[in-house]
CSV table of C-alpha atoms and ligand atoms in Angstrom, one decimal:
chain,number,residue,atom,x,y,z
A,17,MET,CA,73.3,-16.7,26.5
A,18,LYS,CA,71.2,-13.7,25.3
A,19,PHE,CA,68.2,-12.5,27.1
A,20,LEU,CA,65.2,-11.7,25.2
A,21,ASP,CA,63.7,-9.1,27.3
A,22,GLU,CA,65.9,-6.2,25.8
A,23,ALA,CA,66.7,-5.6,22.3
A,24,LYS,CA,68.6,-2.9,20.4
A,25,VAL,CA,67.1,-1.9,17.0
A,26,TYR,CA,68.3,0.6,14.4
A,27,ILE,CA,65.3,2.3,12.6
A,28,ARG,CA,65.1,4.6,9.9
A,29,SER,CA,62.1,6.4,8.2
A,30,GLY,CA,61.9,6.6,4.9
A,31,ASP,CA,63.5,9.9,2.6
A,32,GLY,CA,60.8,12.0,0.9
A,33,GLY,CA,60.7,11.8,-2.8
A,34,ALA,CA,62.1,14.8,-4.9
A,35,GLY,CA,59.8,17.2,-6.6
A,36,ALA,CA,59.8,17.0,-10.2
A,37,VAL,CA,61.1,19.8,-12.7
A,38,SER,CA,58.7,19.3,-15.8
A,39,PHE,CA,57.1,21.4,-18.3
A,40,ARG,CA,53.6,21.2,-20.0
A,41,ARG,CA,54.0,19.9,-23.6
A,42,GLU,CA,51.4,19.7,-26.0
A,43,LYS,CA,50.8,20.4,-29.5
A,44,PHE,CA,49.7,23.9,-30.1
A,45,ILE,CA,50.7,25.1,-26.7
A,46,GLU,CA,53.6,27.2,-26.2
A,47,PHE,CA,55.0,27.8,-23.1
A,48,GLY,CA,52.6,25.3,-21.4
A,49,GLY,CA,53.9,26.2,-17.8
A,50,PRO,CA,55.7,24.2,-15.3
A,51,ASP,CA,53.8,20.8,-14.4
A,52,GLY,CA,56.5,19.1,-12.1
A,53,GLY,CA,54.7,17.2,-9.1
A,54,ASP,CA,55.7,16.9,-5.7
A,55,GLY,CA,57.6,14.2,-4.3
A,56,GLY,CA,55.6,11.6,-2.0
A,57,ARG,CA,56.5,11.5,1.8
A,58,GLY,CA,58.8,9.0,3.2
A,59,GLY,CA,57.6,6.3,5.1
A,60,ASP,CA,57.1,6.5,9.1
A,61,VAL,CA,58.2,3.9,11.8
A,62,TRP,CA,55.9,3.0,14.0
A,63,VAL,CA,55.8,0.9,17.0
A,64,GLU,CA,52.6,-1.1,18.1
A,65,ALA,CA,51.8,-3.1,21.4
A,66,VAL,CA,50.1,-6.6,20.5
A,67,ASN,CA,48.9,-9.1,22.9
A,68,GLY,CA,50.0,-13.0,22.4
A,69,LEU,CA,53.8,-11.9,22.5
A,70,ASN,CA,55.8,-12.2,25.6
A,71,THR,CA,59.7,-11.9,24.7
A,72,LEU,CA,61.4,-9.5,22.3
A,73,ILE,CA,62.8,-12.4,20.6
A,74,ASP,CA,62.1,-11.4,17.1
A,75,PHE,CA,64.2,-8.4,17.4
A,76,ARG,CA,67.1,-10.8,17.8
A,77,TYR,CA,66.8,-11.8,14.3
A,78,GLN,CA,65.5,-8.4,12.7
A,79,GLN,CA,67.5,-5.3,14.1
A,80,HIS,CA,67.0,-3.2,11.4
A,81,TYR,CA,63.5,-1.4,10.7
A,82,LYS,CA,63.7,0.7,7.7
A,83,ALA,CA,60.6,2.4,5.9
A,84,LYS,CA,60.5,2.9,2.3
A,85,THR,CA,61.4,6.1,0.6
A,86,GLY,CA,58.8,8.2,-1.4
A,87,THR,CA,58.7,8.2,-4.9
A,88,HIS,CA,59.7,11.3,-6.9
A,89,GLY,CA,57.1,13.7,-8.3
A,90,MET,CA,56.3,13.5,-12.3
A,91,GLY,CA,55.3,15.6,-14.9
A,92,ARG,CA,51.9,16.8,-15.5
A,93,ASN,CA,51.5,17.4,-11.9
A,94,ARG,CA,51.8,13.8,-10.7
A,95,THR,CA,52.5,13.7,-7.0
A,96,GLY,CA,54.8,10.7,-6.0
A,97,ALA,CA,53.4,7.9,-3.8
A,98,ASN,CA,54.0,8.1,-0.2
A,99,GLY,CA,56.6,5.6,1.2
A,100,GLU,CA,55.4,2.4,2.9
A,101,GLU,CA,55.6,2.7,6.7
A,102,VAL,CA,56.8,0.0,8.8
A,103,THR,CA,55.5,-1.0,12.3
A,104,MET,CA,57.4,-3.1,14.6
A,105,LYS,CA,55.1,-5.0,16.7
A,106,VAL,CA,56.1,-5.7,20.3
A,107,PRO,CA,54.5,-7.5,23.4
A,108,VAL,CA,52.2,-5.1,25.5
A,109,GLY,CA,54.5,-3.6,28.3
A,110,THR,CA,57.4,-2.8,26.2
A,111,GLN,CA,59.3,0.2,26.7
A,112,ILE,CA,61.0,1.9,24.1
A,113,LEU,CA,64.2,4.0,25.3
A,114,GLU,CA,66.7,6.4,23.6
A,115,GLU,CA,70.3,4.8,22.5
A,116,ASP,CA,71.3,5.6,25.9
A,117,GLY,CA,69.1,3.2,27.6
A,118,GLU,CA,67.8,5.5,30.1
A,119,THR,CA,65.5,8.2,28.5
A,120,LEU,CA,62.1,6.9,28.0
A,121,ILE,CA,60.5,7.6,24.3
A,122,VAL,CA,57.2,5.7,25.5
A,123,ASP,CA,55.8,2.8,27.5
A,124,LEU,CA,53.4,1.0,25.6
A,125,VAL,CA,51.0,-0.6,28.4
A,126,ARG,CA,47.7,-1.3,26.2
A,127,GLU,CA,47.1,-3.5,23.4
A,128,GLY,CA,46.8,-1.5,20.3
A,129,GLN,CA,48.6,1.4,21.6
A,130,ARG,CA,50.8,2.8,18.6
A,131,PHE,CA,53.5,5.5,18.5
A,132,ARG,CA,55.4,7.1,15.9
A,133,LEU,CA,59.2,6.5,16.3
A,134,ALA,CA,60.7,8.1,13.4
A,135,ALA,CA,58.7,10.4,10.6
A,136,GLY,CA,59.3,9.8,7.1
A,137,GLY,CA,60.8,12.9,5.1
A,138,ASN,CA,58.5,15.4,3.4
A,139,GLY,CA,58.5,15.0,-0.1
A,140,GLY,CA,60.2,18.1,-2.2
A,141,PHE,CA,57.9,20.4,-4.1
A,142,GLY,CA,57.9,20.2,-7.7
A,143,ASN,CA,58.5,23.0,-10.1
A,144,ALA,CA,54.8,23.8,-10.3
A,145,HIS,CA,54.8,24.9,-7.0
A,146,PHE,CA,57.3,27.8,-7.3
A,147,LYS,CA,55.5,29.3,-10.2
A,148,SER,CA,54.8,33.1,-9.7
A,149,SER,CA,54.0,36.6,-11.1
A,150,THR,CA,57.6,37.1,-11.6
A,151,ASN,CA,58.9,33.6,-12.7
A,152,GLN,CA,56.4,31.7,-15.1
A,153,ALA,CA,58.9,28.8,-15.6
A,154,PRO,CA,60.8,27.9,-12.7
A,155,THR,CA,63.4,25.6,-13.4
A,156,TRP,CA,64.0,23.8,-9.7
A,157,ALA,CA,62.3,21.8,-7.4
A,158,ASN,CA,63.1,20.8,-4.1
A,159,PRO,CA,64.7,17.4,-3.1
A,160,GLY,CA,62.6,15.4,-0.4
A,161,LEU,CA,63.6,15.6,3.2
A,162,GLU,CA,65.8,12.8,4.9
A,163,GLY,CA,64.2,10.3,7.1
A,164,GLU,CA,65.1,10.2,10.8
A,165,GLU,CA,67.7,7.4,12.0
A,166,LYS,CA,68.3,6.3,15.3
A,167,THR,CA,69.0,3.5,17.4
A,168,ILE,CA,66.7,2.5,20.1
A,169,TRP,CA,66.2,0.0,23.0
A,170,LEU,CA,63.4,-2.0,23.5
A,171,ARG,CA,62.8,-3.3,27.2
A,172,LEU,CA,60.1,-5.5,27.9
A,173,LYS,CA,58.3,-5.1,31.4
A,174,LEU,CA,55.5,-7.4,31.2
A,175,ILE,CA,52.4,-6.5,32.7
A,176,ALA,CA,50.4,-8.9,34.9
A,177,ASP,CA,48.3,-8.9,37.9
A,178,ALA,CA,50.3,-11.2,40.0
A,179,GLY,CA,54.0,-12.3,39.8
A,180,LEU,CA,55.4,-15.7,41.1
A,181,VAL,CA,58.5,-15.4,42.9
A,182,GLY,CA,61.0,-17.7,44.5
A,183,LEU,CA,64.1,-19.6,44.5
A,184,PRO,CA,65.0,-21.8,41.4
A,185,ASN,CA,62.8,-25.2,41.5
A,186,ALA,CA,60.4,-23.5,44.1
A,187,GLY,CA,57.8,-25.0,41.7
A,188,LYS,CA,56.5,-21.6,40.1
A,189,SER,CA,56.3,-22.9,36.7
A,190,THR,CA,54.3,-25.9,37.8
A,191,PHE,CA,52.0,-23.7,39.8
A,192,LEU,CA,51.5,-21.5,36.9
A,193,ALA,CA,50.8,-24.5,34.4
A,194,THR,CA,48.5,-25.9,36.6
A,195,VAL,CA,46.5,-22.8,37.1
A,196,THR,CA,46.6,-21.5,33.7
A,197,ARG,CA,46.8,-22.9,30.0
A,198,ALA,CA,50.3,-21.9,30.1
A,199,ARG,CA,52.7,-24.3,29.2
A,200,PRO,CA,56.2,-23.5,30.6
A,201,LYS,CA,59.0,-25.8,30.4
A,202,ILE,CA,59.1,-27.6,34.0
A,203,ALA,CA,62.3,-29.9,34.9
A,204,ASN,CA,63.6,-30.6,38.3
A,205,TYR,CA,66.8,-28.6,37.6
A,206,PRO,CA,67.2,-24.9,38.5
A,207,PHE,CA,66.5,-22.2,35.6
A,208,THR,CA,64.1,-24.1,33.5
A,209,THR,CA,62.4,-21.1,33.1
A,210,LEU,CA,64.8,-18.7,31.0
A,211,HIS,CA,62.0,-16.0,30.3
A,212,PRO,CA,58.8,-15.1,32.1
A,213,ASN,CA,55.6,-16.9,31.0
A,214,LEU,CA,52.3,-15.4,31.3
A,215,GLY,CA,48.9,-17.3,31.9
A,216,VAL,CA,45.3,-16.2,32.8
A,217,ALA,CA,44.1,-18.0,36.2
A,218,THR,CA,40.4,-18.1,36.6
A,219,ILE,CA,39.0,-18.2,40.1
A,220,ASP,CA,35.2,-17.9,40.9
A,221,GLY,CA,34.7,-16.7,37.4
A,222,ARG,CA,36.9,-13.7,37.8
A,223,GLU,CA,40.3,-13.6,35.5
A,224,PHE,CA,43.7,-12.4,36.3
A,225,VAL,CA,47.1,-12.6,34.8
A,226,LEU,CA,49.8,-14.5,36.2
A,227,ALA,CA,53.6,-14.2,35.6
A,228,ASP,CA,55.8,-16.7,36.3
A,229,ILE,CA,59.3,-15.0,36.9
A,230,PRO,CA,62.7,-16.9,36.7
A,231,GLY,CA,64.0,-18.1,39.8
A,232,LEU,CA,65.9,-15.7,42.1
A,233,ILE,CA,69.2,-16.5,43.8
A,234,GLU,CA,71.5,-14.7,46.3
A,235,GLY,CA,73.2,-12.0,44.3
A,236,ALA,CA,70.4,-11.7,41.6
A,237,HIS,CA,70.1,-8.2,41.8
A,238,GLU,CA,73.8,-7.9,41.0
A,239,GLY,CA,73.4,-10.1,38.2
A,240,VAL,CA,74.4,-13.5,39.3
A,241,GLY,CA,72.3,-16.5,37.7
A,242,ILE,CA,69.3,-14.6,35.6
A,243,GLY,CA,66.4,-13.9,38.1
A,244,ASP,CA,67.8,-9.9,37.9
A,245,ARG,CA,66.9,-9.3,34.5
A,246,PHE,CA,63.5,-10.2,35.0
A,247,LEU,CA,63.1,-8.6,38.2
A,248,GLY,CA,61.5,-5.7,36.2
A,249,HIS,CA,58.7,-7.8,35.1
A,250,VAL,CA,57.7,-8.1,39.1
A,251,GLU,CA,57.6,-4.1,39.2
A,252,ARG,CA,54.4,-4.2,37.4
A,253,THR,CA,52.4,-6.7,39.4
A,254,ARG,CA,50.1,-5.9,41.9
A,255,VAL,CA,50.7,-8.6,44.6
A,256,LEU,CA,53.5,-11.6,44.8
A,257,LEU,CA,53.0,-15.0,45.3
A,258,HIS,CA,56.0,-16.1,47.1
A,259,LEU,CA,56.7,-19.8,46.8
A,260,VAL,CA,59.4,-21.3,49.2
A,261,SER,CA,59.6,-25.2,48.4
A,262,ALA,CA,58.9,-27.6,51.3
A,263,GLN,CA,61.8,-29.6,50.0
A,264,GLU,CA,64.4,-26.9,51.0
A,265,GLU,CA,66.5,-27.7,53.7
A,266,LYS,CA,66.2,-24.4,55.3
A,267,VAL,CA,62.8,-22.8,54.3
A,268,GLY,CA,63.6,-19.8,56.3
A,269,LYS,CA,66.7,-18.9,54.7
A,270,ALA,CA,65.3,-19.6,51.2
A,271,TYR,CA,62.4,-17.0,51.9
A,272,LYS,CA,65.0,-14.4,53.3
A,273,THR,CA,67.2,-14.7,50.3
A,274,VAL,CA,64.5,-13.8,47.9
A,275,ARG,CA,63.3,-11.1,50.0
A,276,HIS,CA,66.8,-9.7,50.2
A,277,GLU,CA,67.1,-9.8,46.2
A,278,LEU,CA,63.8,-8.0,46.1
A,279,ASP,CA,64.7,-5.6,48.6
A,280,ALA,CA,68.2,-4.7,46.8
A,281,TYR,CA,66.5,-4.6,43.4
A,282,GLY,CA,64.7,-1.3,44.5
A,283,GLY,CA,61.8,0.3,42.8
A,284,ASP,CA,59.6,-0.6,45.9
A,285,LEU,CA,59.7,-4.5,45.0
A,286,ILE,CA,59.7,-5.2,48.6
A,287,GLY,CA,56.7,-3.0,49.8
A,288,LYS,CA,54.3,-5.2,47.4
A,289,PRO,CA,51.6,-7.0,48.9
A,290,GLU,CA,52.7,-10.5,49.5
A,291,ILE,CA,51.3,-14.1,49.7
A,292,VAL,CA,53.8,-16.6,51.1
A,293,ALA,CA,53.3,-20.2,50.6
A,294,LEU,CA,55.0,-23.6,51.2
A,295,SER,CA,54.9,-25.2,48.0
A,296,GLN,CA,55.2,-28.8,47.3
A,297,ILE,CA,53.6,-29.9,50.5
A,298,ASP,CA,52.8,-33.2,49.2
A,299,THR,CA,56.5,-34.1,49.7
A,300,LEU,CA,56.3,-33.7,53.7
A,301,ASP,CA,54.7,-35.8,56.3
A,302,GLU,CA,52.6,-34.3,58.6
A,303,LYS,CA,55.2,-33.9,61.3
A,304,GLU,CA,57.7,-32.3,58.8
A,305,ARG,CA,55.0,-30.0,57.7
A,306,LYS,CA,54.4,-28.5,61.0
A,307,LYS,CA,58.1,-27.8,61.6
A,308,LYS,CA,58.8,-26.2,58.2
A,309,ALA,CA,55.4,-24.3,58.2
A,310,LYS,CA,56.6,-22.7,61.8
A,311,GLU,CA,60.3,-22.0,60.4
A,312,LEU,CA,58.8,-20.3,57.6
A,313,GLU,CA,56.5,-18.4,59.8
A,314,LYS,CA,59.2,-17.1,61.7
A,315,ALA,CA,60.8,-15.9,58.8
A,316,CYS,CA,58.2,-14.1,57.2
A,317,GLY,CA,56.0,-13.0,60.4
A,318,ARG,CA,52.7,-14.8,59.2
A,319,PRO,CA,51.4,-18.3,58.7
A,320,PRO,CA,52.3,-19.3,55.5
A,321,MET,CA,49.9,-21.0,53.1
A,322,LEU,CA,50.3,-24.5,52.3
A,323,LEU,CA,49.9,-25.8,48.7
A,324,SER,CA,50.8,-28.5,46.4
A,325,ALA,CA,50.6,-28.4,42.7
A,326,ALA,CA,51.0,-31.9,42.2
A,327,THR,CA,47.9,-32.9,44.7
A,328,GLY,CA,45.8,-29.6,44.2
A,329,GLU,CA,46.0,-29.0,48.1
A,330,GLY,CA,45.5,-25.3,48.9
A,331,MET,CA,45.7,-24.3,45.3
A,332,THR,CA,42.4,-22.7,45.1
A,333,ASP,CA,43.0,-20.9,48.4
A,334,ALA,CA,46.0,-19.2,47.3
A,335,LEU,CA,44.3,-18.2,43.9
A,336,ARG,CA,41.4,-16.7,46.1
A,337,ALA,CA,44.1,-14.6,48.2
A,338,LEU,CA,45.8,-13.5,45.1
A,339,ARG,CA,42.3,-12.3,43.6
A,340,ASP,CA,41.3,-10.6,46.6
A,341,ILE,CA,44.4,-8.5,47.1
A,342,ILE,CA,44.1,-7.8,43.0
A,343,VAL,CA,40.5,-6.6,43.4
A,344,ALA,CA,41.3,-4.6,46.6
A,345,SER,CA,44.0,-2.9,45.0
A,346,SER,CA,42.4,-2.1,41.5
A,347,GLY,CA,39.1,-0.7,42.6
A,348,GLY,CA,37.2,-3.8,41.9
A,349,ASP,CA,39.0,-4.5,38.6
A,350,THR,CA,41.5,-7.1,37.7
A,351,ALA,CA,43.2,-7.1,34.5
A,352,LEU,CA,43.6,-3.7,33.2
A,353,PRO,CA,40.3,-2.7,31.3
A,354,ASP,CA,41.3,-2.0,27.8
A,355,ARG,CA,43.6,-4.9,27.7
A,356,SER,CA,42.0,-8.2,26.5
A,357,VAL,CA,44.3,-10.9,28.1
A,358,PRO,CA,47.4,-12.6,26.7
A,359,VAL,CA,47.3,-16.2,26.9
A,360,GLN,CA,50.7,-18.1,26.0
A,361,ASP,CA,50.9,-21.7,25.2
A,362,ASP,CA,54.0,-23.5,23.9
A,363,VAL,CA,57.0,-21.0,24.1
A,364,GLU,CA,60.6,-22.4,23.4
A,365,ASP,CA,63.2,-21.5,25.9
A,366,GLU,CA,66.0,-19.7,24.3
A,367,GLU,CA,69.8,-20.6,24.4
B,418,GTP,N1,56.0,-33.3,44.5
B,418,GTP,C1,56.0,-32.2,43.9
B,418,GTP,N2,56.7,-31.6,43.2
B,418,GTP,C2,56.5,-30.3,42.6
B,418,GTP,C3,55.2,-29.6,42.6
B,418,GTP,N3,55.5,-28.5,42.3
B,418,GTP,C4,56.6,-28.7,41.5
B,418,GTP,N4,57.3,-29.8,41.5
B,418,GTP,C5,58.5,-30.1,41.0
B,418,GTP,O1,59.5,-29.5,41.4
B,418,GTP,C6,60.5,-29.0,40.3
B,418,GTP,C7,60.6,-27.8,40.2
B,418,GTP,O2,59.5,-27.0,39.5
B,418,GTP,P1,59.3,-26.1,38.6
B,418,GTP,O3,57.8,-25.8,38.7
B,418,GTP,O4,60.1,-26.2,37.3
B,418,GTP,O5,60.1,-25.1,39.7
B,418,GTP,P2,60.5,-23.3,39.0
B,418,GTP,O6,60.3,-22.8,40.3
B,418,GTP,O7,59.8,-23.0,38.1
B,418,GTP,O8,62.1,-23.5,38.6
B,418,GTP,P3,62.9,-22.6,37.7
B,418,GTP,O9,62.2,-22.3,36.4
B,418,GTP,O10,64.1,-23.2,37.8
B,418,GTP,O11,62.8,-20.9,38.4
B,418,GTP,C8,60.0,-30.1,39.0
B,418,GTP,O12,60.5,-31.2,39.2
B,418,GTP,C9,58.6,-30.2,39.6
B,418,GTP,O13,57.8,-31.1,38.9
B,418,GTP,C10,54.6,-30.1,43.8
B,418,GTP,O14,53.5,-29.7,44.0
B,418,GTP,N5,54.7,-31.4,44.5
């Protein structure tokens, strides 16, 4: 299985075109003088953050980004054309790292943010450029400068206001699908979510971005299961909604497993504001509800919210609770101000 939140890409900017060696030739004009034009600049390689993407899947198919070479200069002082640039379009939240996978080159956090990863080589000077009082007819020109080449890593850390965490089958995808237009895959087997999904939730006229992170299991931070690869996405949320399925035999243990993984991952995930909810509450009768809610309360230290995506019970309260924390932690603003909101519709899961 290949994960889509990291990709290795080779980039190369265009070489500059060579300068030309040429002399003006016209009837009745002897020694017309040098008129070799300069070469064009090579194309740059850019990266740009765009909305509407939430995986790096495209980079699995296209791993080479090469800009075009500048054309050579020509006689009659004609400058070569600049090489065409290329722009890699990446989801908002993509970080670009050096080949070592650690050194950050740029973190693209806003829609429309652009960064030049490799500059095209300058075009060479044509011989007209070298004309001087002592040499009226230079017979040389510069070659163009070479473009830059390098290998880089792209790493996606989605930017969402709230993140859904929980064990596989906790009901995260269902929650997201119920409160937003996102249509993640839902099935009652674990790990239906193979990459994070984003959706926009609206509550009392306010919008915020919600991310569904694939299920975490014990050992996730060590690479067991698939959740650990996605914990990075949680790093950038303001609040977590931690869902514990009412169908878990031991809800306290389920809660603690996820907390442990968040803690082990580091990056202060454990310190993020968290709302705890017992999900799929419609599957329990009154007596069981009380029992499981108590059990979960014991584990998390406060009464959990009770909700059901199936019946809608508690859903509005959960959204309001999330919104309140988002608003409080962002000085009144929800989604980042200069980011229009990415909405995701059908996205295929990857093998
Ligand atoms: N009865 C009931 N079933 C639910 C509810 N929410 C989710 N389910 C079911 O529980 C199963 C798992 O739900 P998902 O939303 O896929 O769970 P998930 O946490 O996203 O799972 P992963 O993608 O594996 O991490 C599915 O069969 C859902 O239909 C609910 O509120 N009530």
